[in-house]
PDB file of C-alpha atoms in Angstrom:
ATOM      1  CA  UNK Z   1      72.754 169.732  98.130  1.00 46.00           C
ATOM      2  CA  UNK Z   2      71.548 167.945  95.029  1.00 41.00           C
ATOM      3  CA  UNK Z   3      75.109 167.884  93.661  1.00 47.00           C
ATOM      4  CA  UNK Z   4      76.406 166.434  96.912  1.00 44.00           C
ATOM      5  CA  UNK Z   5      73.716 163.728  96.799  1.00 38.00           C
ATOM      6  CA  UNK Z   6      74.828 162.578  93.367  1.00 41.00           C
ATOM      7  CA  UNK Z   7      78.478 162.739  94.385  1.00 40.00           C
ATOM      8  CA  UNK Z   8      77.943 160.433  97.375  1.00 40.00           C
ATOM      9  CA  UNK Z   9      75.764 158.112  95.290  1.00 40.00           C
ATOM     10  CA  UNK Z  10      78.565 157.768  92.702  1.00 39.00           C
ATOM     11  CA  UNK Z  11      81.121 157.082  95.466  1.00 38.00           C
ATOM     12  CA  UNK Z  12      78.810 154.400  96.939  1.00 36.00           C
ATOM     13  CA  UNK Z  13      78.367 152.685  93.569  1.00 38.00           C
ATOM     14  CA  UNK Z  14      82.119 152.657  92.982  1.00 37.00           C
ATOM     15  CA  UNK Z  15      82.675 151.172  96.462  1.00 37.00           C
ATOM     16  CA  UNK Z  16      80.092 148.414  95.871  1.00 33.00           C
ATOM     17  CA  UNK Z  17      81.607 147.607  92.468  1.00 38.00           C
ATOM     18  CA  UNK Z  18      85.082 147.285  93.959  1.00 40.00           C
ATOM     19  CA  UNK Z  19      83.859 145.056  96.812  1.00 40.00           C
ATOM     20  CA  UNK Z  20      81.933 142.821  94.401  1.00 37.00           C
ATOM     21  CA  UNK Z  21      84.982 142.490  92.167  1.00 41.00           C
ATOM     22  CA  UNK Z  22      87.206 141.523  95.125  1.00 42.00           C
ATOM     23  CA  UNK Z  23      84.637 138.994  96.316  1.00 41.00           C
ATOM     24  CA  UNK Z  24      84.344 137.470  92.858  1.00 39.00           C
ATOM     25  CA  UNK Z  25      88.144 137.215  92.626  1.00 40.00           C
ATOM     26  CA  UNK Z  26      88.258 135.400  95.994  1.00 36.00           C
ATOM     27  CA  UNK Z  27      85.575 132.982  94.779  1.00 38.00           C
ATOM     28  CA  UNK Z  28      87.529 132.349  91.587  1.00 37.00           C
ATOM     29  CA  UNK Z  29      90.695 131.761  93.620  1.00 35.00           C
ATOM     30  CA  UNK Z  30      88.792 129.314  95.806  1.00 32.00           C
ATOM     31  CA  UNK Z  31      87.472 127.389  92.812  1.00 26.00           C
ATOM     32  CA  UNK Z  32      90.920 127.151  91.265  1.00 29.00           C
ATOM     33  CA  UNK Z  33      92.420 125.883  94.520  1.00 28.00           C
ATOM     34  CA  UNK Z  34      89.689 123.275  94.941  1.00 27.00           C
ATOM     35  CA  UNK Z  35      90.169 122.075  91.391  1.00 29.00           C
ATOM     36  CA  UNK Z  36      93.910 121.857  91.860  1.00 32.00           C
ATOM     37  CA  UNK Z  37      93.422 119.882  95.062  1.00 26.00           C
ATOM     38  CA  UNK Z  38      91.055 117.459  93.360  1.00 31.00           C
ATOM     39  CA  UNK Z  39      93.488 116.847  90.535  1.00 27.00           C
ATOM     40  CA  UNK Z  40      96.569 116.360  92.689  1.00 30.00           C
ATOM     41  CA  UNK Z  41      94.986 114.203  95.388  1.00 38.00           C
ATOM     42  CA  UNK Z  42      92.971 111.901  93.131  1.00 46.00           C
ATOM     43  CA  UNK Z  43      95.416 111.023  90.387  1.00 74.00           C
ATOM     44  CA  UNK Z  44      95.049 107.279  90.681  1.00 95.00           C
ATOM     45  CA  UNK Z  45      92.647 105.103  92.691  1.00 98.00           C
ATOM     46  CA  UNK Z  46      92.512 101.324  92.261  1.00 98.00           C
ATOM     47  CA  UNK Z  47      90.076  98.905  93.905  1.00 98.00           C
ATOM     48  CA  UNK Z  48      90.511  95.124  94.001  1.00 98.00           C
ATOM     49  CA  UNK Z  49      87.429  92.982  94.648  1.00 98.00           C
ATOM     50  CA  UNK Z  50      88.002  89.297  95.357  1.00 98.00           C
ATOM     51  CA  UNK Z  51      88.884  86.804  98.064  1.00 98.00           C
ATOM     52  CA  UNK Z  52      91.994  85.250  99.604  1.00 98.00           C
ATOM     53  CA  UNK Z  53      93.696  84.990  96.200  1.00 98.00           C
ATOM     54  CA  UNK Z  54      93.599  88.787  96.234  1.00 98.00           C
ATOM     55  CA  UNK Z  55      94.664  89.413  99.854  1.00 98.00           C
ATOM     56  CA  UNK Z  56      97.223  86.614 100.476  1.00 98.00           C
ATOM     57  CA  UNK Z  57     100.816  87.678 101.272  1.00 98.00           C
ATOM     58  CA  UNK Z  58      99.696  91.226 102.144  1.00 98.00           C
ATOM     59  CA  UNK Z  59      97.689  91.386  98.935  1.00 98.00           C
ATOM     60  CA  UNK Z  60      98.291  91.991  95.255  1.00 98.00           C
ATOM     61  CA  UNK Z  61      97.384  95.635  95.842  1.00 98.00           C
ATOM     62  CA  UNK Z  62     100.239  96.072  98.344  1.00 98.00           C
ATOM     63  CA  UNK Z  63     102.863  94.607  96.025  1.00 98.00           C
ATOM     64  CA  UNK Z  64     101.495  96.549  93.073  1.00 98.00           C
ATOM     65  CA  UNK Z  65     101.811  99.728  95.134  1.00 97.00           C
ATOM     66  CA  UNK Z  66     105.476  98.878  95.776  1.00 98.00           C
ATOM     67  CA  UNK Z  67     106.096  98.436  92.069  1.00 98.00           C
ATOM     68  CA  UNK Z  68     104.431 101.815  91.615  1.00 97.00           C
ATOM     69  CA  UNK Z  69     106.573 103.417  94.333  1.00 96.00           C
ATOM     70  CA  UNK Z  70     109.640 102.780  92.182  1.00 96.00           C
ATOM     71  CA  UNK Z  71     108.144 104.918  89.418  1.00 96.00           C
ATOM     72  CA  UNK Z  72     109.030 108.081  91.406  1.00 91.00           C
ATOM     73  CA  UNK Z  73     105.556 109.575  91.144  1.00 93.00           C
ATOM     74  CA  UNK Z  74     104.730 113.117  92.168  1.00 91.00           C
ATOM     75  CA  UNK Z  75     101.516 111.931  93.817  1.00 93.00           C
ATOM     76  CA  UNK Z  76     100.394 109.148  96.143  1.00 92.00           C
ATOM     77  CA  UNK Z  77      98.319 106.467  94.382  1.00 96.00           C
ATOM     78  CA  UNK Z  78      95.473 104.850  96.303  1.00 97.00           C
ATOM     79  CA  UNK Z  79      95.269 101.051  96.378  1.00 98.00           C
ATOM     80  CA  UNK Z  80      92.392  99.424  98.264  1.00 98.00           C
ATOM     81  CA  UNK Z  81      90.615  96.086  98.324  1.00 97.00           C
ATOM     82  CA  UNK Z  82      87.321  94.481  99.253  1.00 98.00           C
ATOM     83  CA  UNK Z  83      88.429  90.878  99.734  1.00 98.00           C
ATOM     84  CA  UNK Z  84      86.985  88.186 102.014  1.00 98.00           C
ATOM     85  CA  UNK Z  85      87.955  84.530 102.310  1.00 98.00           C
ATOM     86  CA  UNK Z  86      85.932  82.225 100.078  1.00 98.00           C
ATOM     87  CA  UNK Z  87      83.869  85.034  98.567  1.00 98.00           C
ATOM     88  CA  UNK Z  88      82.448  84.823  95.073  1.00 98.00           C
ATOM     89  CA  UNK Z  89      81.491  87.928  93.127  1.00 98.00           C
ATOM     90  CA  UNK Z  90      77.858  87.116  93.834  1.00 98.00           C
ATOM     91  CA  UNK Z  91      78.723  87.189  97.555  1.00 98.00           C
ATOM     92  CA  UNK Z  92      80.200  90.651  97.075  1.00 98.00           C
ATOM     93  CA  UNK Z  93      77.003  91.824  95.384  1.00 98.00           C
ATOM     94  CA  UNK Z  94      75.125  90.861  98.532  1.00 98.00           C
ATOM     95  CA  UNK Z  95      77.618  92.490 100.903  1.00 98.00           C
ATOM     96  CA  UNK Z  96      76.757  96.111 101.848  1.00 98.00           C
ATOM     97  CA  UNK Z  97      80.385  96.819 102.776  1.00 98.00           C
ATOM     98  CA  UNK Z  98      81.558  95.938  99.273  1.00 98.00           C
ATOM     99  CA  UNK Z  99      78.843  98.031  97.651  1.00 98.00           C
ATOM    100  CA  UNK Z 100      79.750 100.958  99.908  1.00 98.00           C
ATOM    101  CA  UNK Z 101      83.409 100.614  98.962  1.00 98.00           C
ATOM    102  CA  UNK Z 102      82.567 100.598  95.245  1.00 98.00           C
ATOM    103  CA  UNK Z 103      80.475 103.743  95.652  1.00 97.00           C
ATOM    104  CA  UNK Z 104      82.997 105.443  97.930  1.00 96.00           C
ATOM    105  CA  UNK Z 105      84.730 107.314  95.111  1.00 96.00           C
ATOM    106  CA  UNK Z 106      85.273 107.458  91.362  1.00 96.00           C
ATOM    107  CA  UNK Z 107      87.759 104.601  90.969  1.00 97.00           C
ATOM    108  CA  UNK Z 108      90.196 104.808  88.078  1.00 97.00           C
ATOM    109  CA  UNK Z 109      90.662 101.038  87.969  1.00 98.00           C
ATOM    110  CA  UNK Z 110      88.458  98.196  89.212  1.00 98.00           C
ATOM    111  CA  UNK Z 111      89.890  94.654  89.429  1.00 98.00           C
ATOM    112  CA  UNK Z 112      87.486  91.708  89.706  1.00 98.00           C
ATOM    113  CA  UNK Z 113      88.561  88.263  90.939  1.00 98.00           C
ATOM    114  CA  UNK Z 114      86.116  85.366  91.063  1.00 98.00           C
ATOM    115  CA  UNK Z 115      86.294  82.444  93.491  1.00 98.00           C
ATOM    116  CA  UNK Z 116      88.449  79.889  91.640  1.00 98.00           C
ATOM    117  CA  UNK Z 117      86.202  76.880  92.181  1.00 98.00           C
ATOM    118  CA  UNK Z 118      83.194  78.942  91.087  1.00 98.00           C
ATOM    119  CA  UNK Z 119      85.044  80.191  88.000  1.00 98.00           C
ATOM    120  CA  UNK Z 120      85.929  76.616  87.044  1.00 98.00           C
ATOM    121  CA  UNK Z 121      82.223  75.801  86.817  1.00 97.00           C
ATOM    122  CA  UNK Z 122      81.621  78.486  84.150  1.00 95.00           C
ATOM    123  CA  UNK Z 123      78.379  79.635  85.777  1.00 96.00           C
ATOM    124  CA  UNK Z 124      76.225  82.360  84.188  1.00 97.00           C
ATOM    125  CA  UNK Z 125      75.977  83.901  87.667  1.00 97.00           C
ATOM    126  CA  UNK Z 126      79.654  84.884  87.501  1.00 98.00           C
ATOM    127  CA  UNK Z 127      79.196  86.783  84.245  1.00 98.00           C
ATOM    128  CA  UNK Z 128      76.062  88.424  85.659  1.00 98.00           C
ATOM    129  CA  UNK Z 129      77.953  89.520  88.768  1.00 98.00           C
ATOM    130  CA  UNK Z 130      80.847  90.912  86.703  1.00 98.00           C
ATOM    131  CA  UNK Z 131      78.391  92.928  84.631  1.00 98.00           C
ATOM    132  CA  UNK Z 132      76.476  94.170  87.679  1.00 98.00           C
ATOM    133  CA  UNK Z 133      79.614  95.357  89.474  1.00 98.00           C
ATOM    134  CA  UNK Z 134      81.066  96.929  86.328  1.00 98.00           C
ATOM    135  CA  UNK Z 135      77.813  98.812  85.752  1.00 97.00           C
ATOM    136  CA  UNK Z 136      78.200 100.453  89.175  1.00 97.00           C
ATOM    137  CA  UNK Z 137      81.318 102.300  88.013  1.00 97.00           C
ATOM    138  CA  UNK Z 138      80.419 102.837  84.354  1.00 95.00           C
ATOM    139  CA  UNK Z 139      79.506 106.504  84.862  1.00 94.00           C
ATOM    140  CA  UNK Z 140      83.061 107.228  86.040  1.00 95.00           C
ATOM    141  CA  UNK Z 141      84.769 105.703  82.982  1.00 92.00           C
ATOM    142  CA  UNK Z 142      86.491 103.279  85.330  1.00 97.00           C
ATOM    143  CA  UNK Z 143      88.759 100.761  83.603  1.00 98.00           C
ATOM    144  CA  UNK Z 144      87.813  97.185  84.480  1.00 98.00           C
ATOM    145  CA  UNK Z 145      90.407  94.423  84.739  1.00 98.00           C
ATOM    146  CA  UNK Z 146      89.693  90.742  85.364  1.00 98.00           C
ATOM    147  CA  UNK Z 147      92.082  88.794  87.587  1.00 98.00           C
ATOM    148  CA  UNK Z 148      92.196  85.277  86.109  1.00 98.00           C
ATOM    149  CA  UNK Z 149      93.336  82.921  88.857  1.00 98.00           C
ATOM    150  CA  UNK Z 150      94.963  79.501  88.444  1.00 98.00           C
ATOM    151  CA  UNK Z 151      93.832  75.881  88.876  1.00 98.00           C
ATOM    152  CA  UNK Z 152      94.460  74.074  92.124  1.00 98.00           C
ATOM    153  CA  UNK Z 153      97.843  72.336  92.078  1.00 98.00           C
ATOM    154  CA  UNK Z 154      96.359  68.825  91.998  1.00 98.00           C
ATOM    155  CA  UNK Z 155      93.583  69.728  89.551  1.00 98.00           C
ATOM    156  CA  UNK Z 156      95.156  71.342  86.462  1.00 97.00           C
ATOM    157  CA  UNK Z 157      92.042  70.431  84.464  1.00 98.00           C
ATOM    158  CA  UNK Z 158      90.263  73.320  86.215  1.00 98.00           C
ATOM    159  CA  UNK Z 159      92.076  75.744  83.934  1.00 98.00           C
ATOM    160  CA  UNK Z 160      89.730  75.213  80.981  1.00 98.00           C
ATOM    161  CA  UNK Z 161      86.657  76.316  82.927  1.00 98.00           C
ATOM    162  CA  UNK Z 162      88.493  79.204  84.592  1.00 98.00           C
ATOM    163  CA  UNK Z 163      89.709  80.473  81.238  1.00 98.00           C
ATOM    164  CA  UNK Z 164      86.244  80.252  79.666  1.00 98.00           C
ATOM    165  CA  UNK Z 165      84.668  82.116  82.587  1.00 98.00           C
ATOM    166  CA  UNK Z 166      87.109  85.024  82.457  1.00 98.00           C
ATOM    167  CA  UNK Z 167      87.104  85.290  78.677  1.00 98.00           C
ATOM    168  CA  UNK Z 168      83.297  85.449  78.721  1.00 98.00           C
ATOM    169  CA  UNK Z 169      83.419  88.037  81.509  1.00 98.00           C
ATOM    170  CA  UNK Z 170      85.956  90.180  79.678  1.00 98.00           C
ATOM    171  CA  UNK Z 171      83.734  90.273  76.606  1.00 98.00           C
ATOM    172  CA  UNK Z 172      80.605  91.028  78.630  1.00 98.00           C
ATOM    173  CA  UNK Z 173      82.189  93.857  80.628  1.00 98.00           C
ATOM    174  CA  UNK Z 174      84.501  95.134  77.876  1.00 97.00           C
ATOM    175  CA  UNK Z 175      87.202  94.664  80.467  1.00 98.00           C
ATOM    176  CA  UNK Z 176      90.872  93.746  80.175  1.00 98.00           C
ATOM    177  CA  UNK Z 177      91.731  90.152  80.989  1.00 98.00           C
ATOM    178  CA  UNK Z 178      94.929  89.650  82.999  1.00 98.00           C
ATOM    179  CA  UNK Z 179      95.850  86.071  82.101  1.00 98.00           C
ATOM    180  CA  UNK Z 180      97.720  85.084  85.256  1.00 98.00           C
ATOM    181  CA  UNK Z 181      96.116  81.648  85.538  1.00 98.00           C
ATOM    182  CA  UNK Z 182      96.774  80.820  81.914  1.00 97.00           C
ATOM    183  CA  UNK Z 183     100.550  81.198  82.344  1.00 97.00           C
ATOM    184  CA  UNK Z 184     100.721  79.975  85.943  1.00 98.00           C
ATOM    185  CA  UNK Z 185     101.446  76.275  85.350  1.00 96.00           C
ATOM    186  CA  UNK Z 186     104.140  76.940  82.734  1.00 96.00           C
ATOM    187  CA  UNK Z 187     105.944  79.330  85.080  1.00 98.00           C
ATOM    188  CA  UNK Z 188     105.529  77.001  88.063  1.00 97.00           C
ATOM    189  CA  UNK Z 189     106.946  73.965  86.236  1.00 96.00           C
ATOM    190  CA  UNK Z 190     109.707  75.717  84.291  1.00 96.00           C
ATOM    191  CA  UNK Z 191     113.184  74.200  83.893  1.00 94.00           C
ATOM    192  CA  UNK Z 192     115.072  77.488  84.100  1.00 94.00           C
ATOM    193  CA  UNK Z 193     114.705  78.737  87.670  1.00 96.00           C
ATOM    194  CA  UNK Z 194     113.462  76.983  90.795  1.00 96.00           C
ATOM    195  CA  UNK Z 195     110.185  78.678  91.742  1.00 98.00           C
ATOM    196  CA  UNK Z 196     107.087  77.636  93.649  1.00 98.00           C
ATOM    197  CA  UNK Z 197     104.023  79.738  92.928  1.00 98.00           C
ATOM    198  CA  UNK Z 198     101.761  77.696  95.218  1.00 98.00           C
ATOM    199  CA  UNK Z 199     101.287  77.972  98.948  1.00 98.00           C
ATOM    200  CA  UNK Z 200     101.598  74.708 100.907  1.00 98.00           C
ATOM    201  CA  UNK Z 201      97.857  74.065 100.506  1.00 98.00           C
ATOM    202  CA  UNK Z 202      98.199  73.838  96.723  1.00 98.00           C
ATOM    203  CA  UNK Z 203      95.440  76.422  96.277  1.00 98.00           C
ATOM    204  CA  UNK Z 204      96.611  79.844  97.363  1.00 98.00           C
ATOM    205  CA  UNK Z 205      99.626  81.744  96.043  1.00 98.00           C
ATOM    206  CA  UNK Z 206     103.004  81.699  97.717  1.00 98.00           C
ATOM    207  CA  UNK Z 207     104.790  85.040  97.965  1.00 98.00           C
ATOM    208  CA  UNK Z 208     106.325  84.220  94.593  1.00 98.00           C
ATOM    209  CA  UNK Z 209     102.847  83.635  93.187  1.00 98.00           C
ATOM    210  CA  UNK Z 210     101.516  86.931  94.527  1.00 98.00           C
ATOM    211  CA  UNK Z 211     104.606  88.706  93.195  1.00 98.00           C
ATOM    212  CA  UNK Z 212     104.050  87.189  89.750  1.00 98.00           C
ATOM    213  CA  UNK Z 213     100.396  88.270  89.778  1.00 98.00           C
ATOM    214  CA  UNK Z 214     101.376  91.787  90.865  1.00 98.00           C
ATOM    215  CA  UNK Z 215     103.970  92.031  88.105  1.00 98.00           C
ATOM    216  CA  UNK Z 216     101.313  90.992  85.587  1.00 98.00           C
ATOM    217  CA  UNK Z 217      99.003  93.755  86.837  1.00 98.00           C
ATOM    218  CA  UNK Z 218     101.825  96.284  86.678  1.00 98.00           C
ATOM    219  CA  UNK Z 219     102.258  95.398  83.024  1.00 98.00           C
ATOM    220  CA  UNK Z 220      98.521  95.283  82.256  1.00 98.00           C
ATOM    221  CA  UNK Z 221      97.441  98.494  84.007  1.00 98.00           C
ATOM    222  CA  UNK Z 222     100.412 100.750  83.289  1.00 97.00           C
ATOM    223  CA  UNK Z 223     101.857  99.232  80.123  1.00 97.00           C
ATOM    224  CA  UNK Z 224     105.292  99.141  81.713  1.00 97.00           C
ATOM    225  CA  UNK Z 225     107.795  96.312  81.783  1.00 98.00           C
ATOM    226  CA  UNK Z 226     108.178  94.813  85.290  1.00 98.00           C
ATOM    227  CA  UNK Z 227     111.756  93.959  84.320  1.00 98.00           C
ATOM    228  CA  UNK Z 228     112.560  97.671  84.267  1.00 98.00           C
ATOM    229  CA  UNK Z 229     111.316  98.048  87.847  1.00 98.00           C
ATOM    230  CA  UNK Z 230     113.632  97.490  90.835  1.00 98.00           C
ATOM    231  CA  UNK Z 231     111.042  95.947  93.185  1.00 98.00           C
ATOM    232  CA  UNK Z 232     111.846  92.353  94.227  1.00 98.00           C
ATOM    233  CA  UNK Z 233     109.637  91.698  97.306  1.00 98.00           C
ATOM    234  CA  UNK Z 234     112.664  90.192  99.057  1.00 98.00           C
ATOM    235  CA  UNK Z 235     112.705  87.196  96.701  1.00 98.00           C
ATOM    236  CA  UNK Z 236     116.238  87.683  95.473  1.00 97.00           C
ATOM    237  CA  UNK Z 237     117.372  88.852  92.070  1.00 98.00           C
ATOM    238  CA  UNK Z 238     117.286  85.510  90.222  1.00 98.00           C
ATOM    239  CA  UNK Z 239     113.715  84.553  91.159  1.00 98.00           C
ATOM    240  CA  UNK Z 240     112.297  88.076  91.035  1.00 98.00           C
ATOM    241  CA  UNK Z 241     113.859  88.844  87.665  1.00 98.00           C
ATOM    242  CA  UNK Z 242     112.642  85.552  86.227  1.00 98.00           C
ATOM    243  CA  UNK Z 243     109.079  86.171  87.379  1.00 98.00           C
ATOM    244  CA  UNK Z 244     109.152  89.743  86.090  1.00 98.00           C
ATOM    245  CA  UNK Z 245     110.390  88.522  82.723  1.00 98.00           C
ATOM    246  CA  UNK Z 246     107.534  86.012  82.498  1.00 98.00           C
ATOM    247  CA  UNK Z 247     105.060  88.746  83.450  1.00 98.00           C
ATOM    248  CA  UNK Z 248     106.073  90.938  80.482  1.00 94.00           C
TER     249      UNK Z 248
END
């Protein structure tokens, strides 16, 4: 009887060991699958924060995503925006929906665009807002880019203040400055190809202007030449290729 007792005890221990091993293997399989899912579904997430200069003509994010679609990626990038007409970055700091969007995920790239008239005034509040928003994503090693806009068509003298504001912000946030506004007037008034970067109001971008800005971001974020990309936004080869060349 005593021998039988030990025999059954040994069998029970072996059974428990086997079950524990199988369970542990299932847990390991589950962890591996979850990790693989995280990697493949969250390869690239970009958030634009700004106003109508960001969302006009379907938005810079939409056109940037179409540039990206021509890269034949094996994953689906995520492009989103928090953009409201007339908003400054200080307005975004006071908007719960913007804060919620920033905290929604670990963004790979964050793009900040200040209200143009506010930027032209070179206010300390703009730099403070850029720092505050950048600090919200610092723990995720998010790359910060600053979207320098352009002067109003009838007020080219605005460029000096806009440039100073964004250069100060780039230094303060250790972000990358995308100098769209700095090159805007030269592209708009060129003698090579007939283009019009301004909307009829002389403030917002035309489709050509949004395309140019998107091409600049494609170059800045990915380090790729827009000229090597087939996307044209329906502008025609001459105009699209010219704008892509100037965005390089």
